[in-house]
Coordinates of C-alpha atoms in Angstrom, one line a residue:
Chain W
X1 CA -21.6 -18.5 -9.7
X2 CA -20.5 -18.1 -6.0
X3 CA -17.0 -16.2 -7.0
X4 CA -16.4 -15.2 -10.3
X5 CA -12.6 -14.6 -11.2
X6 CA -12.0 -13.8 -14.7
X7 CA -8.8 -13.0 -16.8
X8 CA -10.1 -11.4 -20.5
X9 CA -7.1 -10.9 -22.8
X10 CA -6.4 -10.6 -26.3
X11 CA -5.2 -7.8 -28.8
X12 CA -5.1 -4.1 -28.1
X13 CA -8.6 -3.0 -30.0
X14 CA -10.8 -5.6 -29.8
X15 CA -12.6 -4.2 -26.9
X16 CA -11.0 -6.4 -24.2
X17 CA -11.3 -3.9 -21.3
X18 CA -14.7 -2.4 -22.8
X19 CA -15.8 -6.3 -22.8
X20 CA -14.1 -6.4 -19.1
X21 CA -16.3 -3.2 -18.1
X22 CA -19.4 -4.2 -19.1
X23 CA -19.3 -8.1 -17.3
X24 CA -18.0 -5.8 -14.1
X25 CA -21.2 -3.9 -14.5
X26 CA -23.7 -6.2 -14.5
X27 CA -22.1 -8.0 -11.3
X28 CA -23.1 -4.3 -10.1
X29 CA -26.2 -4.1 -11.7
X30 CA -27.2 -7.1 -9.0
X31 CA -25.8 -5.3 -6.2
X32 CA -22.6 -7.4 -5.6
X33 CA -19.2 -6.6 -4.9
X34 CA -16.8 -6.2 -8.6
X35 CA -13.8 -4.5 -10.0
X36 CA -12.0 -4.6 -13.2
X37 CA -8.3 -4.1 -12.9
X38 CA -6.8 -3.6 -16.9
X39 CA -3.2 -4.0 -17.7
X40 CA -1.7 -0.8 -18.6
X41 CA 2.0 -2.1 -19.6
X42 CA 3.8 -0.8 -22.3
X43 CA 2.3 -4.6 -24.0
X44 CA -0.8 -2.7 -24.8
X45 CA 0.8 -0.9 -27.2
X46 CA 0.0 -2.7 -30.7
X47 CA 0.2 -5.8 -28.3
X48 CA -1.8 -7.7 -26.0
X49 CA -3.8 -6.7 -23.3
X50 CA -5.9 -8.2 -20.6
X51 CA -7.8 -7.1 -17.8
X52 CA -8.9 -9.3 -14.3
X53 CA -12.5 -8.7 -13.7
X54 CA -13.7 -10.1 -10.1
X55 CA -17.6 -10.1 -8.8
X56 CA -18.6 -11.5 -5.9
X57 CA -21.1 -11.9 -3.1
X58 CA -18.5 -10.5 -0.6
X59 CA -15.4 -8.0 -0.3
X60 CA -13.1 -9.2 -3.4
X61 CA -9.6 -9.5 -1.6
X62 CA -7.4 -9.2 -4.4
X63 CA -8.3 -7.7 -8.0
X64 CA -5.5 -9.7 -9.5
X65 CA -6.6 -12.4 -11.0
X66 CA -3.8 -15.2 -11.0
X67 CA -5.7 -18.3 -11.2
X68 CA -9.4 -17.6 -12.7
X69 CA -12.4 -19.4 -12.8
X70 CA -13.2 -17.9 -16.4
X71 CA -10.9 -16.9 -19.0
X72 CA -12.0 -15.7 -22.4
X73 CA -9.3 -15.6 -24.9
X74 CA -9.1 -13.3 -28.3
X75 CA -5.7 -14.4 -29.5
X76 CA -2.9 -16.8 -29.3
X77 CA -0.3 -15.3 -27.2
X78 CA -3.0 -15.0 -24.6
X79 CA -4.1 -18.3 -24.9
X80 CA -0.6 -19.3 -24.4
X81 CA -0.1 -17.3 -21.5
X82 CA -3.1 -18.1 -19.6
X83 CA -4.3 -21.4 -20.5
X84 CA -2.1 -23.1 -17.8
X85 CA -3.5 -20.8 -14.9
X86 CA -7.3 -21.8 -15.1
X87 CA -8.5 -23.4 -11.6
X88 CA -9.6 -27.1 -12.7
X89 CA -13.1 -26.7 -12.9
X90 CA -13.1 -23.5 -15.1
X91 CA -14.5 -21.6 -17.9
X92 CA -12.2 -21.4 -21.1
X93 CA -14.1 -19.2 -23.9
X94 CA -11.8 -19.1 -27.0
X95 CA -12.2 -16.8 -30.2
X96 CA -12.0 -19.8 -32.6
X97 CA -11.5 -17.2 -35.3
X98 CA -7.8 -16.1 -33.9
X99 CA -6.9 -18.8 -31.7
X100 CA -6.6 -22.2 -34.0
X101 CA -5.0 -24.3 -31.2
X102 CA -7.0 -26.7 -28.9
X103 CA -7.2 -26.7 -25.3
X104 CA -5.2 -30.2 -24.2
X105 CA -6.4 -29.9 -20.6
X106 CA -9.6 -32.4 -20.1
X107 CA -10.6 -30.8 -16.5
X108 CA -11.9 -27.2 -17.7
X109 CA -14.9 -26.3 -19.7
X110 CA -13.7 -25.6 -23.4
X111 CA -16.1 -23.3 -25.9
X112 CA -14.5 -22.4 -28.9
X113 CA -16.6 -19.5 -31.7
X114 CA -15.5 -17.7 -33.8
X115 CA -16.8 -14.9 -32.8
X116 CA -15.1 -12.4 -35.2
X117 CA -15.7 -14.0 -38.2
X118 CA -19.5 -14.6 -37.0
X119 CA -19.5 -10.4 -35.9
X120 CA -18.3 -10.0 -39.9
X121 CA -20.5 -12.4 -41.4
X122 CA -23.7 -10.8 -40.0
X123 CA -22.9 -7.1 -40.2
X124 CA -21.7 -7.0 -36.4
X125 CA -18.1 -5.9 -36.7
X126 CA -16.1 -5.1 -33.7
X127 CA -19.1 -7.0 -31.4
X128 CA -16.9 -10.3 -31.5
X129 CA -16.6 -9.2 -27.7
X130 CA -20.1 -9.1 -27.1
X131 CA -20.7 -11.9 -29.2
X132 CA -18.3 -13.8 -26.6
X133 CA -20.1 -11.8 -23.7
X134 CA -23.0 -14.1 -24.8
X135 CA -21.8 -17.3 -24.6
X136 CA -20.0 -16.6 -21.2
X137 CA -23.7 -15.9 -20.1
X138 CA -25.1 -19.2 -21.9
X139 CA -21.7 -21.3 -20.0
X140 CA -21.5 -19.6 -16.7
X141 CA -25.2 -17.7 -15.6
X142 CA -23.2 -14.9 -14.0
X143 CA -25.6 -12.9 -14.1
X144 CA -29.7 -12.9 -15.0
X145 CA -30.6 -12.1 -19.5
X146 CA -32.6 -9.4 -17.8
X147 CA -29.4 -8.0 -16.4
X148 CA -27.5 -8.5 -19.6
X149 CA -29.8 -6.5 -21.3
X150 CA -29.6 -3.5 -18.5
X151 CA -26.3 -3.6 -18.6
X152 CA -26.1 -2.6 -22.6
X153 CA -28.1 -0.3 -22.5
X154 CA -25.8 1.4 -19.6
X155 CA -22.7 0.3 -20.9
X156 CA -23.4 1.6 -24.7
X157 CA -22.3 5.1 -24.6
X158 CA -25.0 8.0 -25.3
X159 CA -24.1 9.0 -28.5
X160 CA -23.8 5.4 -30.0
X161 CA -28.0 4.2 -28.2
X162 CA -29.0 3.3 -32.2
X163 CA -26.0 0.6 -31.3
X164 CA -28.3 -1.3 -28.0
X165 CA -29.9 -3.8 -30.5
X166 CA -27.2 -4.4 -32.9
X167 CA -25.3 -5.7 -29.4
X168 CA -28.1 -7.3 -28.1
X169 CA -28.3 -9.3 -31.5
X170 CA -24.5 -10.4 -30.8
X171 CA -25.6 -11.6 -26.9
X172 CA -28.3 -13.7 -28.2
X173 CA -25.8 -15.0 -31.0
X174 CA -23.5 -15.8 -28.6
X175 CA -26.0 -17.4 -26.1
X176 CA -26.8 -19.8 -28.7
X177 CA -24.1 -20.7 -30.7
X178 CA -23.6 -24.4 -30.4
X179 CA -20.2 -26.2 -31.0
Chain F
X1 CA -15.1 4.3 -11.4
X2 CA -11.5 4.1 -11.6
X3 CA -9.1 5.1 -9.1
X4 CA -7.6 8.2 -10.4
X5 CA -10.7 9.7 -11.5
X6 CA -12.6 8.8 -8.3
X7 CA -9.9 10.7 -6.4
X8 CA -10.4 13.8 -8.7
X9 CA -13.5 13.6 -8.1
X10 CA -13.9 13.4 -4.4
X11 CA -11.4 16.4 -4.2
X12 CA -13.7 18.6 -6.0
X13 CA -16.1 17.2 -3.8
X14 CA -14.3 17.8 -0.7
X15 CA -13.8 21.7 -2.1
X16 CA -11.1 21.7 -4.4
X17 CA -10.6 24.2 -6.8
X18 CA -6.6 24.0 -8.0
X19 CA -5.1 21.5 -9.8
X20 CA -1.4 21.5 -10.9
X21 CA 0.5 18.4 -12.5
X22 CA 2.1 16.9 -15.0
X23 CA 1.6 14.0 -16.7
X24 CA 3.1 10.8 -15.2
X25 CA 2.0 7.0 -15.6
X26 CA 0.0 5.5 -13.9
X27 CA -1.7 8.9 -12.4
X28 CA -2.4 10.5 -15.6
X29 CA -5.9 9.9 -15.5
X30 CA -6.4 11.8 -12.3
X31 CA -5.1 15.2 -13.9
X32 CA -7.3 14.6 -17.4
X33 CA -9.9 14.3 -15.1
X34 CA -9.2 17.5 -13.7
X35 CA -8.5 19.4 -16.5
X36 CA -12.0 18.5 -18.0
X37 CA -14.1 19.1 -14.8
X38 CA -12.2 22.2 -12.8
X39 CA -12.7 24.3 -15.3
X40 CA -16.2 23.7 -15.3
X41 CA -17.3 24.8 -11.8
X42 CA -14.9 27.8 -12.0
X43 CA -11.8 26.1 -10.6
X44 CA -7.7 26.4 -11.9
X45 CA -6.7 23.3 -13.9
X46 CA -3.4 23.7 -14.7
X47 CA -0.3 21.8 -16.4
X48 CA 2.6 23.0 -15.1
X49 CA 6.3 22.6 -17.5
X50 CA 7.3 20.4 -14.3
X51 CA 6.4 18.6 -11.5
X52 CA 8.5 21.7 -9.2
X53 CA 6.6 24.1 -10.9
X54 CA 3.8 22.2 -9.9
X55 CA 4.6 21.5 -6.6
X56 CA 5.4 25.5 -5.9
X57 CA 2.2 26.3 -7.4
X58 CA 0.4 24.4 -4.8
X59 CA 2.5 26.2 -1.9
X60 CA 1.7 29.6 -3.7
X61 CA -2.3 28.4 -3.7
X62 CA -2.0 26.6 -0.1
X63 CA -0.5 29.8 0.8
X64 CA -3.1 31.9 -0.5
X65 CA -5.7 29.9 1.7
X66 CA -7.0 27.7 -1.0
X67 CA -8.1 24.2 -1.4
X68 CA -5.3 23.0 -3.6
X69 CA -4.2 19.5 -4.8
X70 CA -1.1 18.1 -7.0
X71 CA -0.6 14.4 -8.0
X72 CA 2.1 12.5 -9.7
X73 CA 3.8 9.3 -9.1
X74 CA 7.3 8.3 -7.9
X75 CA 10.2 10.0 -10.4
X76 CA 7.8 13.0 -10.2
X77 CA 7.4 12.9 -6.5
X78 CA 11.1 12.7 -5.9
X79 CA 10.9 16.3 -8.2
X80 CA 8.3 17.9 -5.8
X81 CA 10.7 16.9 -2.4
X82 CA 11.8 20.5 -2.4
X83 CA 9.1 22.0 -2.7
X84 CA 7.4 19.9 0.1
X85 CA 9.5 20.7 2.8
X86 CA 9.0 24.3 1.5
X87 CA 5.3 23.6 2.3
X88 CA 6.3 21.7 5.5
X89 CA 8.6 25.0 6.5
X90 CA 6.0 27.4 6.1
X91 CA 3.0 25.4 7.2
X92 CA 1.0 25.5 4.3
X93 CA -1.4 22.4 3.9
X94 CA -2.0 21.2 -0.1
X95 CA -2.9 17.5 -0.7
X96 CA -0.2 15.4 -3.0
X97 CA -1.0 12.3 -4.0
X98 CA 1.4 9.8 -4.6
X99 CA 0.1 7.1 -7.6
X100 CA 3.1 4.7 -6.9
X101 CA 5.4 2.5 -9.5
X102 CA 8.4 1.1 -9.3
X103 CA 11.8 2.3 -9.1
X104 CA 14.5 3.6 -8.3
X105 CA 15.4 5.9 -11.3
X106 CA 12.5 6.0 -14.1
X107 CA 12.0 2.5 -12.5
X108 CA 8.9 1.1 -14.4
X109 CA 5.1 1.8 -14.5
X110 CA 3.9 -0.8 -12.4
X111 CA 2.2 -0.8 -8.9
X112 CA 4.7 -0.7 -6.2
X113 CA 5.2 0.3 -2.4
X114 CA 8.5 1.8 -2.5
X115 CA 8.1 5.1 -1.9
X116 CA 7.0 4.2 2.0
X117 CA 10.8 5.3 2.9
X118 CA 10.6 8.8 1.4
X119 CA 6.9 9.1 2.3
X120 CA 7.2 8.7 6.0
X121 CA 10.8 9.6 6.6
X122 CA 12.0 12.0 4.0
X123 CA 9.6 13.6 1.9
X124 CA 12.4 16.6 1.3
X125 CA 15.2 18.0 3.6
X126 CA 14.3 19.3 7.4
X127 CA 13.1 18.2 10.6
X128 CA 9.7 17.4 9.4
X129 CA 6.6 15.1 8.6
X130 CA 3.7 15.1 6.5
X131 CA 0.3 13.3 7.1
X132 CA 0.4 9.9 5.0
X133 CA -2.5 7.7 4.3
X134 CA -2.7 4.4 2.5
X135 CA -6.1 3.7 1.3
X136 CA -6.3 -0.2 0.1
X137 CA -9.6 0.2 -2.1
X138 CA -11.5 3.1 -4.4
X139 CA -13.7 4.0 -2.1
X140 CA -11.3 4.4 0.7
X141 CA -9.4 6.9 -1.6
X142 CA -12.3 8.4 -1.6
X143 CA -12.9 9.0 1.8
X144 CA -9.5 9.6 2.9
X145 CA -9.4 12.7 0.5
X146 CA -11.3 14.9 2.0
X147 CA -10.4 13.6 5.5
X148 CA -6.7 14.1 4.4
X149 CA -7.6 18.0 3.3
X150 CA -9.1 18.7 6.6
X151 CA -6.1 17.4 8.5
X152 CA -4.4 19.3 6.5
X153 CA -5.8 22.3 6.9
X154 CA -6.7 21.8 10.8
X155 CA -2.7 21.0 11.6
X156 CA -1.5 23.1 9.1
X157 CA 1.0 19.9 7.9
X158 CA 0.7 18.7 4.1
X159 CA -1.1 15.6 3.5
X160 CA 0.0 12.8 1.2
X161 CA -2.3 9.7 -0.2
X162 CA 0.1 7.3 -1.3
X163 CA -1.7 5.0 -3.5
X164 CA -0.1 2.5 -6.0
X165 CA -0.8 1.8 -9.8
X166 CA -3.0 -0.8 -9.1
X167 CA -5.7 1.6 -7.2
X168 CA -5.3 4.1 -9.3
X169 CA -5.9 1.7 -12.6
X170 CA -8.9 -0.3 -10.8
X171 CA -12.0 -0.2 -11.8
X172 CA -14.8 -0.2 -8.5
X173 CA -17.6 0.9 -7.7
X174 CA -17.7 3.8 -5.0
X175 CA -20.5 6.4 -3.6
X176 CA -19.2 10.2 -3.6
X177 CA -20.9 12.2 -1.3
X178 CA -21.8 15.4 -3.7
X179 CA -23.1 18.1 -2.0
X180 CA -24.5 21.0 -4.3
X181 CA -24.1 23.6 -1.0
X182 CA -21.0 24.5 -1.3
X183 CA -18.0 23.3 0.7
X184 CA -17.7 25.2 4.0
X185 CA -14.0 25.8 4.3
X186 CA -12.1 26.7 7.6
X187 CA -11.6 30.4 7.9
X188 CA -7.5 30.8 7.7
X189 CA -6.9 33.9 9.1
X190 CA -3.4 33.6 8.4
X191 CA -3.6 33.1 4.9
X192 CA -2.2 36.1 2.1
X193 CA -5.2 36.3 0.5
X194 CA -4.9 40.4 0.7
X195 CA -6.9 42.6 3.5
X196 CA -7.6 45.9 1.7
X197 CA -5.6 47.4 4.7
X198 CA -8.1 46.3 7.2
X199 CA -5.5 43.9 9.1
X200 CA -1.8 43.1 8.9
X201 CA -0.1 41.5 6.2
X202 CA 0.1 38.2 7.0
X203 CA 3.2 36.6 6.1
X204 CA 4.2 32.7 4.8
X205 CA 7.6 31.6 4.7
X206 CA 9.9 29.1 5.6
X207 CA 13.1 31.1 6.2
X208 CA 14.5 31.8 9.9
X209 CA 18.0 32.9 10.5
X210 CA 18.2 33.7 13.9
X211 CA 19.3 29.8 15.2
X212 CA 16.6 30.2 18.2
X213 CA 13.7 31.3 16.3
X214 CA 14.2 28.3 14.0
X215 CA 14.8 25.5 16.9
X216 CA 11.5 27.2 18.2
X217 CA 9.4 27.1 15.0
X218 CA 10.4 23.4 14.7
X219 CA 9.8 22.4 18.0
X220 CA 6.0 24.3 18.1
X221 CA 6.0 22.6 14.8
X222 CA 6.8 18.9 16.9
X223 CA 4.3 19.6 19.9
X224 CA 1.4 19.9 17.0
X225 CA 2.8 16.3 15.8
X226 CA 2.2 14.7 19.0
X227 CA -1.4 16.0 19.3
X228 CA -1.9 14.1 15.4
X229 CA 0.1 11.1 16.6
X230 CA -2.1 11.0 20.0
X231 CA -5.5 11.8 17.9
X232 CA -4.9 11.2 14.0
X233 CA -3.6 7.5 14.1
X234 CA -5.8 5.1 11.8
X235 CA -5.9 1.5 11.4
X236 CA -7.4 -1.9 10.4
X237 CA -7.6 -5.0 13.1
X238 CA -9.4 -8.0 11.6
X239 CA -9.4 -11.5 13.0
X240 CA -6.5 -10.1 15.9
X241 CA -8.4 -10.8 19.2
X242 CA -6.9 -14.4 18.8
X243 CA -4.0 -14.4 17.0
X244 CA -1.3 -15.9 17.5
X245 CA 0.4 -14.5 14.5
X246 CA 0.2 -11.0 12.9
X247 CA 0.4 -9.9 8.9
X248 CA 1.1 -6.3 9.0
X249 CA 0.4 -4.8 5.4
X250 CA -0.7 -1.6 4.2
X251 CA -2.6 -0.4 0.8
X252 CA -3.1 -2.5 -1.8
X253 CA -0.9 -5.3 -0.8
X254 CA -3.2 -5.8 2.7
X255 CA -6.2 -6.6 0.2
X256 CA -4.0 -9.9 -1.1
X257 CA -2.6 -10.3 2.4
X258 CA -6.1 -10.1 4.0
X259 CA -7.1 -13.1 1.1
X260 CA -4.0 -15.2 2.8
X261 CA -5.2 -14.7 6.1
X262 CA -8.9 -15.7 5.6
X263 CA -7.4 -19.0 3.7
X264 CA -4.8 -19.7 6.7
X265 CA -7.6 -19.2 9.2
X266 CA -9.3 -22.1 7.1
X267 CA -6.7 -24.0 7.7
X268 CA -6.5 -23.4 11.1
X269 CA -3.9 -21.2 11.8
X270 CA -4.6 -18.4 14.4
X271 CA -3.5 -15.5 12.5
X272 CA -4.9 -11.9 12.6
X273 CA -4.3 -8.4 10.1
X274 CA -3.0 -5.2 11.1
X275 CA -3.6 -2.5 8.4
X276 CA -2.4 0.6 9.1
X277 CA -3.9 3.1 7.2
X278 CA -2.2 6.5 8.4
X279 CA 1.3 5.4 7.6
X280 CA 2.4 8.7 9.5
X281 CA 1.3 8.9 12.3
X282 CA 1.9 5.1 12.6
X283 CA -0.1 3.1 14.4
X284 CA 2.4 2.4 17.3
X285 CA 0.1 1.6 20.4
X286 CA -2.3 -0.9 17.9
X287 CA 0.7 -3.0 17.5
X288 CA 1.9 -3.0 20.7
X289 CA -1.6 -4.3 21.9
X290 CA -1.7 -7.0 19.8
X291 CA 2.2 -7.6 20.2
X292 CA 0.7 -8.8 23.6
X293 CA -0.5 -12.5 22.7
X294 CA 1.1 -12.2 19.3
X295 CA 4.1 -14.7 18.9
X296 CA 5.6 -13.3 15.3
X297 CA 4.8 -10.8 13.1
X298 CA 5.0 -10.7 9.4
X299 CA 4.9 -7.8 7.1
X300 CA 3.9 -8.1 3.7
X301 CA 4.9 -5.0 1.2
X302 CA 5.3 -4.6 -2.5
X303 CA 9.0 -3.6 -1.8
X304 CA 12.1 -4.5 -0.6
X305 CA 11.1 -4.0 3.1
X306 CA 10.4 -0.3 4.4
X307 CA 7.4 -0.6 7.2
X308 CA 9.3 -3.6 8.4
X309 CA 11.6 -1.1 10.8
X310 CA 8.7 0.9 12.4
X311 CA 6.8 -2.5 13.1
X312 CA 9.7 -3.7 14.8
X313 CA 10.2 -0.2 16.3
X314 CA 6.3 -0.4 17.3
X315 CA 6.5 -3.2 19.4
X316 CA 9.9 -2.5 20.9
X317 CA 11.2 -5.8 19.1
X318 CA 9.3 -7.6 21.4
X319 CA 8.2 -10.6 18.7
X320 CA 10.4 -11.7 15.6
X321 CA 9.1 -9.7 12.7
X322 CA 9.2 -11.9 9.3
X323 CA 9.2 -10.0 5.9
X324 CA 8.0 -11.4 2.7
X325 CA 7.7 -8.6 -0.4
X326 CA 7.5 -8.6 -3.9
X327 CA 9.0 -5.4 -6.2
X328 CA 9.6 -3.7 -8.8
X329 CA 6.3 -3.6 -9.7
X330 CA 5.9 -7.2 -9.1
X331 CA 1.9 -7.8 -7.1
X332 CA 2.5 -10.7 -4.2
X333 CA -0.3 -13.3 -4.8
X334 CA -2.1 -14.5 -1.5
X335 CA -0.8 -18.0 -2.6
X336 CA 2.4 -16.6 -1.7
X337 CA 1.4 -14.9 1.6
X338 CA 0.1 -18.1 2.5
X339 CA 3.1 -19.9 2.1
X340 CA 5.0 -17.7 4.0
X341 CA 2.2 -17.6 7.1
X342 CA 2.7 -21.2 7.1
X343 CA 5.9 -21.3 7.2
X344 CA 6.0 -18.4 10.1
X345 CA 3.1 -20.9 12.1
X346 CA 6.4 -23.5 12.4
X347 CA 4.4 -25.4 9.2
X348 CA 1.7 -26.7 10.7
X349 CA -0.2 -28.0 8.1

């Protein structure tokens, strides 16, 4: 992808921003320009939260994301909110589990898991993010498998390394889940 | 690395070994960042009951010749003004840093620009300034805070990095020179760092009674001004040598600005960025130069309109200067900018 513009968003505690943090670092894995700006309202309290995560091949201008290309939802007030802003042409990835509605826009590219109930069902709980990192990979390419896999074993903290194949087993669920 | 933390960290990097704060959204990150590391390579972390406790301990350790550094963000800025100008009054340099949200009052914890007024014209009572710099990315915070701390210590004038709550919550990537010599620091011979009787007692203070020695304090104080206005001055031109029109925007806000320009310049319209990045000294002559083939001029802040005046000021009010801002903690989209640059190019379309 030329310019990657992504809003994540869902409940506090589902690993949004972690999510957010690892896409942002494998755009620098491959040596291009990122940054991952979270929300840090009083909303994350309990309540949603969201974070805009930008990579691309040249100085990103603003962080913000108002109208991304890629939007990966966890819940339905952040389906709500941000289902109207994604540029025609876009990437909507929807946790199927916690979001029941449909998208009723024909011009984006709609993928709906259910990633949580998929991370429960095969002894991945709290992965749904990954799970969803996965199929973003499978929709979009943003970024090589090869990278993918650096970037977990970066992004996994030390004391959690017996984790790397557990969330490499969610990526390659993700990757290919089929509607 | 996020903001906050990547400022903590090039401060230790540039040689500083005192913290003092108290907690305050959205800097907070910057001071647990201290309080874990400082400690570790024999530095002071320390959380003071207030932000003028805070502020007073960095005067005591600025006094004391030491590289010292507070941070906070607007309500607990407006708590340190005192103790600023006691800093200012007694030229003792001590980096603050300024992680902005909106206001007045408690205001709310969103990024915001509002704090330009009280940054460059009235960081606490007295004839006085204080260096000011507005990085716009991570890594420009980065740089800017060790720059800042040698200013500081070269003029003997605080410095300030007045940053917003979208820098210091962002997340980029940034290279921090880490040296393991350690820092070379300017010898300060006028410091009270005590002399075993060997020298004078040195003495720091900002109280003069005697009318004339004040007015002649100040004004030695002013003639060191001009020499950072004449050498200190920093700021961004891109796409100007052309332009017919001028977005004037600072921090944050000239990264969404600089987004509208590139997209108006697709559409044809001969526009340019200034971006000043020492807010004081101000980059007066840039503007002027560019004022030269310039028709108008718009300024683009995240507040109700504070650099407008010294823009105008700059150029003598030689062009009209537009304003278009968002507050409150409100971020300006470059869609927005963009509307308003057309609008200021008469529409052309």
């Amino acid at each position: 992808m030329q310019e990657f513009n992504s809003i994540l968003a869902g409940f506090g505690g589902q690993g949004i921003l972690f999510m957010g943090k690892a896409i942002a670092y494998a755009g620098l894995i491959d040596g291009k320009e990122v940054s991952w700006l979270p929300s840090y309202g009083p909303e994350m309290r309990g309540g949603t939260a969201n974070c805009s995560v930008c990579i691309s091949e040249e100085d990103i201008c603003s962080p913000l994301v108002t109208n991304p290309n890629v939007l990966i939802a966890m819940n339905l007030p952040s389906f709500d909110k941000f289902i109207d802003t994604v540029v025609p042409g876009g990437t909507v990835i929807i946790d199927s589990t916690l979001v029941s509605k449909k998208v009723d826009r024909t011009d984006v590219n709609v993928s709906y898991i259910p990633a949580t109930e998929i991370a429960e069902s095969k002894g991945l709980k709290g992965l749904a993010n990954i799970i969803l990192i996965g199929k973003l990979l499978e929709q979009t390419n943003f970024c090589s498998y090869e990278t993918i896999e650096k970037t977990i074993n970066e992004v996994v903290p030390a004391r959690k390394k017996n984790l790397i194949p557990k969330n490499m087993e969610a990526i390659n669920i993700g990757m290919n889940y089929k509607n | 690395m996020k903001g906050n933390e990547a400022l903590a960290e090039a401060a230790i990097q540039a040689g500083c070994t005192r913290f003092f704060g108290y907690p305050i959204t959205p800097q907070t990150e910057l001071a647990a960042y201290m309080a874990k590391r400082l400690p570790k390579i024999g530095g002071v972390f320390l959380q003071a009951e207030s932000e003028v406790s805070a502020i007073n301990m960095l005067q005591g350790a600025g006094a004391a010749g030491v590289r010292a550094m507070t941070s906070s963000s607007s309500p607990g800025i407006s708590l340190k003004a005192e103790g600023i100008s006691y800093m200012a009054g007694a030229d003792v340099p001590g980096l603050i840093i300024n992680v902005q949200r909106g206001g007045p009052g408690l205001g709310g914890i969103q990024p915001s620009q509002a704090d330009y007024w009280q940054a460059t014209k009235a960081p606490g009572h007295g004839d006085f300034h204080i260096l000011v710099f507005a990085p716009n990315s991570v890594q420009e915070m980065v740089d800017l805070v060790s720059h800042a701390f040698d200013l500081s210590d070269n003029y003997r004038v605080p410095a300030m990095i007045l940053a917003d709550g979208l820098l210091g919550q962002m997340m980029e990537p940034v290279e921090i020179k880490s040296s393991d010599e350690k820092v070379e620091l300017p010898k300060k011979q006028w410091a009270t760092c005590g002399h075993n009787n060997e020298r004078e007692h040195n003495i720091v203070n900002s109280l003069f009674l005697q009318a004339n020695e004040l007015e002649r304090v100040v004004r030695e104080r002013f003639e060191r001004y001009k020499v950072i206005e004449e050498n200190e001055t920093m700021c961004e031109k891109y796409m100007t040598d052309d332009a017919d029109y001028i977005v004037v925007a600072f921090g944050a806000t000239a990264r969404v600005a600089k987004a509208a320009v590139k997209d108006a310049r697709a559409k044809g319209i001969k526009i340019g960025l200034v971006r000043p990045i020492t807010l004081w000294p101000f980059p007066k002559e840039e503007l002027k130069e560019v004022a030269v083939n310039a028709k108008s001029f718009l300024c683009v802040e995240m507040n109700m309109g504070q650099m407008v005046e010294d823009v105008k000021l700059a150029i003598d009010c030689s062009r009209p200067v537009e304003f278009f801002g968002r507050t409150g903690g409100v971020i300006p989209t470059p869609a927005e900018v963009l509307e308003q640059i057309v609008k200021l190019s008469g529409g052309e379309q």
